XYZ file of C-alpha atoms in Angstrom:
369
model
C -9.930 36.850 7.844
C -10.073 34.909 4.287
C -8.252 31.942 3.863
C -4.853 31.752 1.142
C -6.540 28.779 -0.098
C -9.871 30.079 -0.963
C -8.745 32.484 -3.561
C -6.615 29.775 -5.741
C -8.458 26.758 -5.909
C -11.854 25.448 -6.601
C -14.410 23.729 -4.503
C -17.167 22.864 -6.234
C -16.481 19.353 -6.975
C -15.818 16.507 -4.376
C -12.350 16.397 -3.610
C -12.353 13.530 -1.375
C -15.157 11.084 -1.099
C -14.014 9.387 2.445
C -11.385 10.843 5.195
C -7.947 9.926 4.095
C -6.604 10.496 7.764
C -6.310 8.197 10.414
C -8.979 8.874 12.911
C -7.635 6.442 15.427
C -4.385 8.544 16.055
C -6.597 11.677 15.709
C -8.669 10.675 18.759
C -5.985 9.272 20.771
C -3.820 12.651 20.429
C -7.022 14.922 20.735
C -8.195 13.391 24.275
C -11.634 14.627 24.051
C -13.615 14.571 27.127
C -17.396 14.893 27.363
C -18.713 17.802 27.757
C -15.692 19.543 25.135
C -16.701 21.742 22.365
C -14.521 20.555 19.166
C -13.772 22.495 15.967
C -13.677 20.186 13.413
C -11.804 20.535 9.124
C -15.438 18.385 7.788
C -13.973 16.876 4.086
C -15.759 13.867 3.828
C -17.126 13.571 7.168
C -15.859 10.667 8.366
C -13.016 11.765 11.168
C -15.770 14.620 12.015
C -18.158 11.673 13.133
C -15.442 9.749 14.521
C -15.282 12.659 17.341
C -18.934 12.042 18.353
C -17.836 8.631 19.876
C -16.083 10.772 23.393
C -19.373 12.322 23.396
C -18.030 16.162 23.580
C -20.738 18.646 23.874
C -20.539 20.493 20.780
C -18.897 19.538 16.941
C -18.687 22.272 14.597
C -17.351 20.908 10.932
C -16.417 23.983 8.617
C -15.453 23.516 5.015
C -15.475 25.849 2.124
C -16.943 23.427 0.035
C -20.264 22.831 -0.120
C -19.824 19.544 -2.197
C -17.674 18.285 0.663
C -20.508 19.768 3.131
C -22.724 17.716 1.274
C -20.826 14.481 2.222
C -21.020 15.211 5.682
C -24.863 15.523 5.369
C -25.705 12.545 3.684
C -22.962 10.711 6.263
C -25.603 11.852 8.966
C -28.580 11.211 7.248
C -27.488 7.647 6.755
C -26.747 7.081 10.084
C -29.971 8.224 11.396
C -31.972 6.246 8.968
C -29.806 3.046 8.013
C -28.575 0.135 8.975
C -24.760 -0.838 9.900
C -24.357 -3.114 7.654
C -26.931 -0.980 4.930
C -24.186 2.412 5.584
C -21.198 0.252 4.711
C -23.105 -0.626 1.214
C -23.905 2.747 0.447
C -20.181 4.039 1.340
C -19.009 1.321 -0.785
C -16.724 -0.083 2.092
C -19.210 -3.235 1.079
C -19.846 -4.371 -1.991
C -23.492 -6.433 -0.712
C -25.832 -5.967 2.211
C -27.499 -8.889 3.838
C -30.618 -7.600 2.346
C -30.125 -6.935 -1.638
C -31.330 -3.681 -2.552
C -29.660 -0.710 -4.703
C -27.805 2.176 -3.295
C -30.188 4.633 -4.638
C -32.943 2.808 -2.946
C -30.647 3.102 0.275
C -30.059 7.255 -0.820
C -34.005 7.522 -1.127
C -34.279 6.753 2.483
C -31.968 9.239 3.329
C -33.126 11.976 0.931
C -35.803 13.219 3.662
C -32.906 14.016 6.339
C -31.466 16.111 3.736
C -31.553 20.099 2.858
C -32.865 21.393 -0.318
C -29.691 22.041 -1.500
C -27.802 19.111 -0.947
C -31.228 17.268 -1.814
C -30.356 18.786 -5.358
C -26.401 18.318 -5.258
C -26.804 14.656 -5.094
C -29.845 14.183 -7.099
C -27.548 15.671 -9.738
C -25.335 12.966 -9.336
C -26.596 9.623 -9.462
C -23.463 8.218 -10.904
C -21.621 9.097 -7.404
C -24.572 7.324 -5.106
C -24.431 4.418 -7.455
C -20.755 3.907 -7.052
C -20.568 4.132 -3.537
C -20.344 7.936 -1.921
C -17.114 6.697 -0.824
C -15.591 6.911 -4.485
C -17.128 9.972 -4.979
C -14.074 12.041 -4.753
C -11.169 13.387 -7.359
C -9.308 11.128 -4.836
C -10.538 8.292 -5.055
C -10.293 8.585 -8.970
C -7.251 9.068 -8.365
C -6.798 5.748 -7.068
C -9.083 4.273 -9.299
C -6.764 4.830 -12.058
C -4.064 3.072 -10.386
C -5.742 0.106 -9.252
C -7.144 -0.189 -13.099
C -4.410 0.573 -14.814
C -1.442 0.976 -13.293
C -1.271 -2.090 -10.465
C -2.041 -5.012 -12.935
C 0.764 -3.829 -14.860
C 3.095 -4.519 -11.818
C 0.895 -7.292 -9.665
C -1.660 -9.712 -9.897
C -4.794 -10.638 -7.873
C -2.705 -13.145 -6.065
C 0.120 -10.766 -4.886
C -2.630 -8.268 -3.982
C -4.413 -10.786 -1.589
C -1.239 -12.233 -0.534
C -0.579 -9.007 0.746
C -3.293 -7.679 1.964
C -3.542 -10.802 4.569
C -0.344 -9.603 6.549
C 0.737 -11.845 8.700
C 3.665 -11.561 10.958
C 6.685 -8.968 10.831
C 8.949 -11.446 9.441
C 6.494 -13.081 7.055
C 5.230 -9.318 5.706
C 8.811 -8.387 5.339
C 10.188 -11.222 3.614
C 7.048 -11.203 0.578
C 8.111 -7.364 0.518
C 11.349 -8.101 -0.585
C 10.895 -11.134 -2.995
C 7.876 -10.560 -4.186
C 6.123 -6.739 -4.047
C 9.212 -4.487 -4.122
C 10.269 -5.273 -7.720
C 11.971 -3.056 -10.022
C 9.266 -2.380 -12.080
C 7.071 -1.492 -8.926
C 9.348 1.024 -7.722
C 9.506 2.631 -11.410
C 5.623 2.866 -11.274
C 5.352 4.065 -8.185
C 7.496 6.782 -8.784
C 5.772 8.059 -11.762
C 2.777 7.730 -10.314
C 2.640 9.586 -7.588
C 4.379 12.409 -9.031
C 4.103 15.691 -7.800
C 2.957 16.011 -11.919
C 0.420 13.009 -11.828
C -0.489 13.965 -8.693
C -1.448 17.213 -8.685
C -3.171 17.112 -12.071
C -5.206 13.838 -10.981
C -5.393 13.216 -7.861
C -5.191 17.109 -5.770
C -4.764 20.294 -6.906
C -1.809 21.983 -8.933
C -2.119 24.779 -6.436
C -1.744 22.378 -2.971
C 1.948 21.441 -3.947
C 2.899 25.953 -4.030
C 4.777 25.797 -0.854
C 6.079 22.126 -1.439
C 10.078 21.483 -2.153
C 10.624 17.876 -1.343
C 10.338 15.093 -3.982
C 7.225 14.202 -3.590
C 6.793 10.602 -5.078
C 9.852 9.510 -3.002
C 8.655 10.979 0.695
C 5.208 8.906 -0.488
C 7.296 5.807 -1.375
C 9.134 5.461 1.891
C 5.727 5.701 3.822
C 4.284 3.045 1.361
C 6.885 1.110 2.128
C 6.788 1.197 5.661
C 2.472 0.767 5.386
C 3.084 -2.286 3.704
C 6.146 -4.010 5.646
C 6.064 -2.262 9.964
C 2.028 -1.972 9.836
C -0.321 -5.064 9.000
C -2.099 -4.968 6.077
C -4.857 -6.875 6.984
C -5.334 -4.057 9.682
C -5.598 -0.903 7.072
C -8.253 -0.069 5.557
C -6.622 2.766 3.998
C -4.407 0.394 2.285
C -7.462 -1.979 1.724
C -9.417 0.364 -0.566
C -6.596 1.965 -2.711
C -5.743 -1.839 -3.840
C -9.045 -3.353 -4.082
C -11.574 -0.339 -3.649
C -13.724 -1.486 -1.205
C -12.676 -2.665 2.469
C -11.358 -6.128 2.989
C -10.782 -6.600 6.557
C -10.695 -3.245 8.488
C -12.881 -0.132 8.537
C -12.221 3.427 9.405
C -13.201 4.094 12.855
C -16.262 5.832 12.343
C -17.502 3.110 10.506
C -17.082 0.386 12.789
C -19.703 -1.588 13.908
C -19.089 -0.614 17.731
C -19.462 2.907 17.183
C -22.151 3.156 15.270
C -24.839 3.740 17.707
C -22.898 5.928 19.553
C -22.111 8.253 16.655
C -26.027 8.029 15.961
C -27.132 8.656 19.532
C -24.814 11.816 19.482
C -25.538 13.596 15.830
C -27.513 16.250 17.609
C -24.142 17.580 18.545
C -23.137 18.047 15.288
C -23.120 21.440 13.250
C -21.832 22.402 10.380
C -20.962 25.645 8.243
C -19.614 26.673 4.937
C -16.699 28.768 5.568
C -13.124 29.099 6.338
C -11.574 28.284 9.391
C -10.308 31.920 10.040
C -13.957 33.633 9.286
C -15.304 31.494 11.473
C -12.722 32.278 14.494
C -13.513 36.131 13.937
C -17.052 34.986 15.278
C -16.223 33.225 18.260
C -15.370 34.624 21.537
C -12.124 34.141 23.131
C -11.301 30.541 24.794
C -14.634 28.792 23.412
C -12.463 25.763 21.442
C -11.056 22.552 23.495
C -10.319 20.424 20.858
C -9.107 21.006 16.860
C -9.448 18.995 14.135
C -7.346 20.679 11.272
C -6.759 17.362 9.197
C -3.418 19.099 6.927
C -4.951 22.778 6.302
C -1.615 24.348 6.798
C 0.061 22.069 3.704
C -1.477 24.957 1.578
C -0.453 28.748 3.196
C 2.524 30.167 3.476
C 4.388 30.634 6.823
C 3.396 34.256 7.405
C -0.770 32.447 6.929
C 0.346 29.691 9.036
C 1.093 32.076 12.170
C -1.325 34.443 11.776
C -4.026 31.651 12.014
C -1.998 29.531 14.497
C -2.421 32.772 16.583
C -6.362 32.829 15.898
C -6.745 29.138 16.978
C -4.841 30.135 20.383
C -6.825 32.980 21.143
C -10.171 31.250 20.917
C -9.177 27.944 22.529
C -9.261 27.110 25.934
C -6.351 26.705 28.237
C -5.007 23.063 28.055
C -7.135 22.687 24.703
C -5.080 20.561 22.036
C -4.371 20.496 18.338
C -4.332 18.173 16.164
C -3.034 18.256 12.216
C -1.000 16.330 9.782
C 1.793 17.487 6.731
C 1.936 15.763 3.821
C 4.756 17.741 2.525
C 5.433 20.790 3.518
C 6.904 21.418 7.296
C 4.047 22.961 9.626
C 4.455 23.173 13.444
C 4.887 25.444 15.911
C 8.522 26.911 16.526
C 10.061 27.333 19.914
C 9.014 31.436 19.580
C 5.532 29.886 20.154
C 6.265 28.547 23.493
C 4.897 30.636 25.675
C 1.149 30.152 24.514
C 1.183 26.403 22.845
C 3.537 23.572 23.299
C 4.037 20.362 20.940
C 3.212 16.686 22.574
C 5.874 15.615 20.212
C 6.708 12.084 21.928
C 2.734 11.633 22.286
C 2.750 12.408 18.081
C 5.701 10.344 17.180
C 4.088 7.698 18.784
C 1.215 8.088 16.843
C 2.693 8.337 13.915
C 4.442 5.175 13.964
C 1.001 3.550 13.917
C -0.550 5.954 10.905
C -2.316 3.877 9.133
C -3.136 6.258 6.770
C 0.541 6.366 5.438
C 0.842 9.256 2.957
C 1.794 12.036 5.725
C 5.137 13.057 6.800
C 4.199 14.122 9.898
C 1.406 14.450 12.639
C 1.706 16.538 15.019
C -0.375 17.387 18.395
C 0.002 20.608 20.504
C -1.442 22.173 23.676
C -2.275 25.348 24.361
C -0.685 26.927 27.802
């Protein structure tokens, strides 16, 4: 089966440098246990390695793109060959290492671990090591431009640390309402993030086909709720798109307290260039525990969404979960589904509340009966 995706947009740039999905709610609605085999959407890599740390048996990442492939690969190269605090430099979560050196001396090291082709992807693109493989993406330019240009035009460094240090409820609260939520915040915002400015600089055109709510609005709420009910100073999300590094926090795969673990366990790890769906039509029936499908159904229509909703069934296992997000447009399964997979909706609106990585709608995790 091909995927809807495949045939309207391209893949041969990096879309997204780093994960833009909150792998602590991820793990916590996926349950992993050792010894599962996990099915993982790859992007940058980062939530992929993140599953290594409930050391499951077998990862498979699948992506169509190999530039996003190519992320993953240098992810586990550097983790075999670096340093903690060396990975965070080359990432670009840091903008030093305790021991100055260059982040294509850093990339050199890795090179070795590295196939001939992706060897050659990166080696075309020096500019992307030397930033930080972290900003690699469309993404992250995306962000880029707003932190540049759009952010000092509404707040200055001060506001930005000021807010970035938290602090209680009442205290992040209060400096949202005096100080960050200004009129001329809320007006930049909203152009902004766009579905227009969006789509043409940040995504695709073609991921907002099947989307009918207003998009810089649903993004505003969550924003708002990031930056007032969560901490700050505990989002790293938040952390990069203001500053462009990390201040504070770190994704969890890059956390110093699971980095040995996610090392000790890469031999676990596969990954493929293809859809989702071809790569079901290989598998034998009930062979998946545990899925990874990051917001893959924000871009097929409803009739897609089913017929690969009943692919992902038939080739998990019994009690095996799901785990995805929406950004915009409404994806879960429907009561008709009931008798084969059920949602752990109190276990995802739980979850959700503590998204750090606030730009979804929804997340949602199901079980298969």
């Amino acid at each position: 089966m091909s995927s809807e995706i495949e045939e309207r947009a391209q893949f041969s740039q990096i879309r997204y440098g780093q994960c833009w999905e909150d792998a602590d709610i991820l793990l916590e609605g996926l349950a992993i246990q050792p010894g599962d085999t996990c099915l993982s959407i790859a992007s940058a890599g980062d939530n992929t390695l993140a599953l290594l740390t409930r050391s499951p048996e077998r990862v498979i990442a699948l992506d169509l793109s190999l530039a996003q492939l190519a992320c993953l690969e240098l992810r586990v190269a550097a983790y075999r060959c670096l340093t903690h605090p060396e990975l965070l430099f080359l990432m670009g979560s840091a903008t030093e290492t305790t021991e100055p050196t260059s982040r294509q001396t850093l990339y050199q090291r890795c090179r070795p671990h590295l196939s001939p082709t992706v060897q050659q992807f990166w080696g075309d693109r020096p500019q992307l090591i030397a930033m930080g493989i972290g900003n690699s993406g469309k993404f992250e330019r995306y962000f880029e431009i707003f932190r540049r240009y759009i952010l000092p035009l509404v707040h200055g460094k001060k506001q930005i640390d000021q807010l970035l240090q938290g602090g209680i409820l009442e205290e992040r609260q209060l400096f949202y309402n005096q100080v960050w939520n200004s009129r001329r915040w809320r007006w930049m915002f909203r152009l902004f993030f766009s579905r227009t400015v969006m789509g043409n600089l940040g995504r695709d055109p073609s991921f907002f086909q099947y989307v009918n709510a207003n998009v810089a609005e649903r993004i505003f709420d969550r924003a708002e709720y990031a930056l007032t009910q969560l901490n700050p100073a505990d989002n790293p999300y938040l952390q990069w798109i203001l500053t462009g590094h990390h201040t504070t926090a770190l994704p969890y795969a890059l956390r110093p307290e699971h980095f040995d673990t996610i090392r000790a366990n890469l031999d676990r790890l596969e990954w493929h260039q293809c859809s989702v769906e071809a790569f079901l039509d290989q598998l034998p029936n009930q062979t998946i525990d545990r899925y990874n499908l990051s917001d893959m159904f924000e871009y097929m229509s409803l009739e897609s969404y089913h017929q690969i909703l009943e692919q992902l069934i038939q080739k998990g296992r019994k009690g095996g979960r799901l785990a995805y997000w929406n950004l915009l447009v409404p994806r879960h399964c429907s009561p008709e589904w009931s008798s084969q997979i059920r949602p752990l909706s109190d276990l995802a609106h739980h979850l959700y509340d503590q998204d750090k990585a606030f730009f979804y709608s929804a997340f949602h995790v199901e079980e298969i009966v």
